[in-house]
Short mmCIF file of C-alpha atoms in Angstrom, two decimals:
data_model
loop_
_atom_site.label_atom_id
_atom_site.label_comp_id
_atom_site.label_asym_id
_atom_site.label_seq_id
_atom_site.Cartn_x
_atom_site.Cartn_y
_atom_site.Cartn_z
CA MET K 1 114.55 87.92 89.55
CA GLY K 2 115.39 88.51 85.92
CA GLU K 3 113.58 91.82 85.61
CA GLN K 4 115.01 94.66 87.60
CA PHE K 5 113.27 97.02 89.98
CA VAL K 6 113.92 100.75 89.94
CA ASN K 7 113.31 103.47 92.52
CA ILE K 8 111.86 106.71 91.22
CA THR K 9 113.87 109.70 92.41
CA ALA K 10 114.01 113.43 91.78
CA ASP K 11 116.64 112.69 89.12
CA ASN K 12 114.66 110.18 87.03
CA LEU K 13 111.08 111.26 87.82
CA GLU K 14 110.42 112.96 84.49
CA ASN K 15 111.63 109.98 82.47
CA GLU K 16 109.85 107.19 84.37
CA HIS K 17 106.20 106.15 84.18
CA LEU K 18 104.21 105.79 87.41
CA CYS K 19 102.82 102.29 86.71
CA CYS K 20 99.12 103.17 86.94
CA ALA K 21 97.46 105.23 84.18
CA ILE K 22 100.34 104.53 81.81
CA ALA K 23 98.60 105.00 78.46
CA ASP K 24 95.12 106.37 79.21
CA LYS K 25 95.02 109.96 77.96
CA LYS K 26 92.24 111.05 80.29
CA HIS K 27 94.54 110.45 83.27
CA GLN K 28 97.62 112.32 82.03
CA GLY K 29 96.63 115.44 83.98
CA GLY K 30 96.53 113.27 87.09
CA VAL K 31 99.94 111.84 86.27
CA ALA K 32 101.40 115.34 86.05
CA ALA K 33 99.81 116.25 89.40
CA LYS K 34 101.18 113.08 90.98
CA LYS K 35 104.70 113.77 89.70
CA GLN K 36 104.59 117.26 91.16
CA TRP K 37 103.38 115.82 94.48
CA LEU K 38 106.16 113.22 94.43
CA GLN K 39 108.82 115.81 93.69
CA GLU K 40 107.95 117.51 96.97
CA ARG K 41 108.00 114.24 98.94
CA PHE K 42 111.38 112.73 98.11
CA ALA K 43 113.24 114.88 100.63
CA GLU K 44 110.92 113.47 103.32
CA GLY K 45 112.08 109.91 102.63
CA HIS K 46 109.20 108.95 100.32
CA VAL K 47 109.91 105.79 98.27
CA PHE K 48 108.32 104.71 94.99
CA ARG K 49 109.79 101.39 93.82
CA LYS K 50 108.55 99.64 90.70
CA LEU K 51 109.30 96.86 88.28
CA ASN K 52 111.26 98.20 85.31
CA ALA K 53 108.49 97.21 82.89
CA LYS K 54 105.34 98.68 81.37
CA GLY K 55 103.01 97.37 84.03
CA LYS K 56 101.32 98.03 87.36
CA VAL K 57 103.93 96.55 89.71
CA PHE K 58 105.04 98.87 92.50
CA ILE K 59 105.17 99.77 96.17
CA GLU K 60 104.91 103.28 97.58
CA TYR K 61 105.71 104.13 101.18
CA ALA K 62 106.90 106.95 103.42
CA PRO K 63 107.82 107.77 107.03
CA LEU K 64 104.57 107.74 108.99
CA GLU K 65 105.23 111.21 110.37
CA THR K 66 105.03 112.66 106.83
CA ALA K 67 102.50 110.19 105.37
CA TRP K 68 99.29 111.88 104.19
CA VAL K 69 96.93 109.65 106.21
CA PRO K 70 95.13 110.04 109.57
CA VAL K 71 97.51 107.57 111.22
CA TYR K 72 99.88 108.40 114.05
CA GLY K 73 102.87 106.63 115.56
CA ASP K 74 106.58 107.00 116.19
CA ASN K 75 109.32 105.87 113.84
CA TYR K 76 107.20 103.77 111.45
CA LEU K 77 107.02 103.47 107.68
CA TYR K 78 103.53 103.65 106.14
CA ILE K 79 102.68 101.78 102.93
CA TYR K 80 100.34 103.78 100.70
CA CYS K 81 100.05 101.24 97.93
CA LEU K 82 101.33 97.77 97.00
CA TRP K 83 99.99 96.81 93.59
CA VAL K 84 100.73 93.93 91.23
CA SER K 85 98.20 93.48 88.43
CA GLY K 86 97.35 91.41 85.37
CA SER K 87 99.93 89.04 83.91
CA TYR K 88 102.49 90.15 86.49
CA LYS K 89 100.63 88.35 89.28
CA GLY K 90 102.02 85.07 90.54
CA ASN K 91 105.66 85.94 89.92
CA GLY K 92 106.62 86.86 93.47
CA TYR K 93 106.84 90.58 92.73
CA ALA K 94 104.59 91.64 95.63
CA LYS K 95 106.73 89.55 97.99
CA SER K 96 109.93 91.14 96.68
CA LEU K 97 108.55 94.66 96.97
CA LEU K 98 107.21 94.16 100.49
CA GLU K 99 110.43 92.49 101.65
CA TYR K 100 112.36 95.47 100.27
CA CYS K 101 110.20 97.84 102.32
CA ILE K 102 110.63 95.75 105.49
CA SER K 103 114.40 95.56 104.98
CA ASP K 104 114.52 99.32 104.35
CA ALA K 105 112.63 99.94 107.59
CA LYS K 106 115.09 97.78 109.55
CA ALA K 107 118.08 99.44 107.88
CA GLN K 108 116.72 102.85 108.91
CA GLY K 109 116.24 101.68 112.49
CA LYS K 110 112.47 102.05 112.26
CA SER K 111 110.07 100.57 114.80
CA GLY K 112 108.01 98.84 112.12
CA VAL K 113 105.84 99.11 109.02
CA CYS K 114 102.09 99.78 108.86
CA VAL K 115 99.35 99.82 106.22
CA LEU K 116 95.61 100.42 105.95
CA SER K 117 93.55 97.30 105.20
CA SER K 118 90.19 95.67 105.99
CA LYS K 119 88.75 92.42 107.34
CA LYS K 120 87.25 91.62 103.96
CA LYS K 121 89.08 92.67 100.79
CA LYS K 122 88.09 96.16 99.61
CA PRO K 123 89.10 98.14 96.51
CA TYR K 124 92.22 100.32 96.81
CA LEU K 125 93.34 98.69 100.07
CA THR K 126 96.11 96.16 100.65
CA ASP K 127 95.00 92.55 101.12
CA LYS K 128 95.07 91.58 104.80
CA LYS K 129 95.67 87.88 104.13
CA PHE K 130 98.79 88.65 102.11
CA MET K 131 100.18 90.99 104.77
CA ALA K 132 99.49 88.46 107.54
CA LYS K 133 101.94 86.07 105.88
CA PHE K 134 104.70 88.54 106.71
CA GLY K 135 103.67 88.99 110.33
CA PHE K 136 101.43 92.05 110.04
CA GLU K 137 98.76 92.17 112.74
CA THR K 138 95.70 94.33 113.40
CA VAL K 139 96.64 97.16 115.77
CA ASP K 140 93.61 99.45 115.37
CA THR K 141 90.15 99.39 113.80
CA ALA K 142 87.43 101.69 112.48
CA ALA K 143 83.81 101.17 111.42
CA GLY K 144 83.12 99.31 108.21
CA ASP K 145 85.68 96.53 108.80
CA TYR K 146 88.63 98.89 108.25
CA GLU K 147 91.84 97.96 110.03
CA LEU K 148 95.32 99.34 110.55
CA LEU K 149 97.87 96.56 110.22
CA ALA K 150 101.41 96.75 111.57
CA LEU K 151 104.58 94.73 111.62
CA SER K 152 106.25 95.90 114.81
CA PHE K 153 109.94 95.32 115.43
CA ASP K 154 109.98 96.63 119.00
CA GLY K 155 106.45 96.14 120.39
CA THR K 156 105.27 99.71 119.76
CA LYS K 157 102.09 100.24 117.75
CA PRO K 158 100.76 103.04 115.50
CA HIS K 159 97.10 104.06 115.66
CA LEU K 160 94.33 105.78 113.72
CA SER K 161 93.39 109.28 114.82
CA GLU K 162 90.34 109.46 117.08
CA ARG K 163 88.66 111.74 114.55
CA ALA K 164 89.21 109.22 111.76
CA LYS K 165 87.69 106.42 113.85
CA LYS K 166 84.46 108.38 114.26
CA MET K 167 83.93 108.09 110.48
CA GLU K 168 81.51 111.02 110.28
CA THR K 169 81.42 114.65 109.22
CA GLU K 170 79.19 117.61 110.02
CA GLU K 171 78.32 118.21 106.36
CA LYS K 172 75.12 116.42 105.28
CA GLU K 173 75.57 116.83 101.53
CA LEU K 174 77.70 114.43 99.51
CA THR K 175 81.22 115.23 100.74
CA ILE K 176 84.44 113.93 99.24
CA TYR K 177 87.93 114.42 100.61
CA TYR K 178 90.54 113.84 97.91
CA GLY K 179 94.33 113.93 97.80
CA MET K 180 96.90 114.66 95.13
CA GLN K 181 98.73 111.38 95.21
CA CYS K 182 96.85 109.01 92.88
CA PRO K 183 96.83 109.73 89.11
CA PHE K 184 93.20 108.54 88.85
CA ILE K 185 91.84 111.15 91.25
CA LYS K 186 91.80 114.16 88.94
CA ASN K 187 89.49 112.43 86.42
CA SER K 188 87.31 111.00 89.19
CA VAL K 189 86.79 114.49 90.64
CA LEU K 190 85.73 115.76 87.21
CA GLN K 191 83.25 112.90 86.76
CA VAL K 192 81.78 113.46 90.22
CA LYS K 193 81.41 117.21 89.57
CA ASP K 194 79.76 116.69 86.20
CA THR K 195 77.37 114.02 87.48
CA CYS K 196 76.30 116.03 90.51
CA GLU K 197 75.68 119.09 88.35
CA LYS K 198 73.69 116.99 85.88
CA TYR K 199 71.38 115.62 88.58
CA ASN K 200 71.37 118.72 90.84
CA VAL K 201 73.05 116.88 93.71
CA PRO K 202 74.65 119.17 96.32
CA LEU K 203 78.38 118.39 96.46
CA ASN K 204 81.15 119.37 98.85
CA LEU K 205 84.64 118.64 97.46
CA ILE K 206 87.51 119.08 99.90
CA ALA K 207 91.06 119.07 98.54
CA VAL K 208 93.47 117.48 101.00
CA ASP K 209 96.47 119.51 99.91
CA SER K 210 98.63 119.50 103.02
CA LEU K 211 99.98 117.02 105.55
CA GLU K 212 98.01 118.73 108.33
CA LYS K 213 94.71 118.28 106.46
CA ALA K 214 95.50 114.64 105.71
CA LYS K 215 96.25 113.87 109.35
CA ASN K 216 92.87 115.35 110.32
CA VAL K 217 90.48 113.80 107.78
CA PRO K 218 87.33 112.64 109.68
CA GLY K 219 87.47 109.06 108.44
CA ILE K 220 89.64 106.41 106.82
CA PHE K 221 91.63 108.07 104.05
CA ASN K 222 94.11 106.74 101.51
CA ASN K 223 93.75 109.53 98.88
CA TRP K 224 89.92 109.44 98.77
CA ALA K 225 87.08 109.40 101.32
CA VAL K 226 83.35 109.72 100.57
CA PHE K 227 80.72 110.81 103.13
CA ARG K 228 76.95 111.01 102.68
CA ASP K 229 74.41 112.29 105.22
CA GLY K 230 77.35 112.84 107.56
CA LYS K 231 78.37 109.17 107.49
CA PHE K 232 81.38 107.54 105.85
CA GLU K 233 80.63 105.64 102.63
CA THR K 234 83.76 104.41 100.89
CA VAL K 235 87.41 104.89 99.91
CA GLN K 236 86.55 103.79 96.38
CA MET K 237 86.94 106.39 93.66
CA LEU K 238 83.72 107.15 91.81
CA ASN K 239 82.70 107.64 88.20
CA GLU K 240 79.26 108.64 86.93
CA GLY K 241 77.95 105.09 87.31
CA GLY K 242 79.24 104.83 90.86
CA ILE K 243 77.64 108.11 91.90
CA LYS K 244 74.29 107.16 90.35
CA LYS K 245 74.32 103.78 92.06
CA MET K 246 75.21 105.27 95.45
CA LEU K 247 72.50 107.94 95.25
CA GLY K 248 69.88 105.76 93.58
CA LEU K 249 69.66 108.01 90.51
#
């Protein structure tokens, strides 16, 4: 392809944009938090590969053992995000990025690659139909049509934690688990806080700020997980409108 891809590393992190939230000022605090989070992940084998252009074209993945998700397995890579948006669609970039990840996994002697998805397309999750073209298959499921997909090289399979598959929490108030990885999260947390204060809605915000916490989230988690009345609601980040719609305000 004419346009080159670049991997973000500890050496070029400060000078490279992170694809999402490029120009929006309200997300710059989230970008700074994400860069700090990334800086601590590179030594673990974390990869952020993007198109060398001002657009949302990237893949982000890590060894499953150090991936901040409630997924377990031996010797796998986990894909956090594969995103190609806007005018960049239809150019084969997603294919190139995914093939790079698969080749990287094979070069490292991994057992396979896995990713969180769903039967029907949901926001913030990788498209199952696209992954199926590359041989990814459903290896585990959770309520709400959520699925763990895997491309296994040796027949082994990763799995969701049993706690995550229960998709429920003891807290009855609106409860949100949130990570540090996505630049959009910081602003979403602020909007949720402000909206809940405005309408006197009890809110329980839980920062997932360690690998151990991420591996033990009580539901599907890919940076964000919302529970209400003890039951899982969504992985979709919320603004004031989203909160009001969910709570019927």
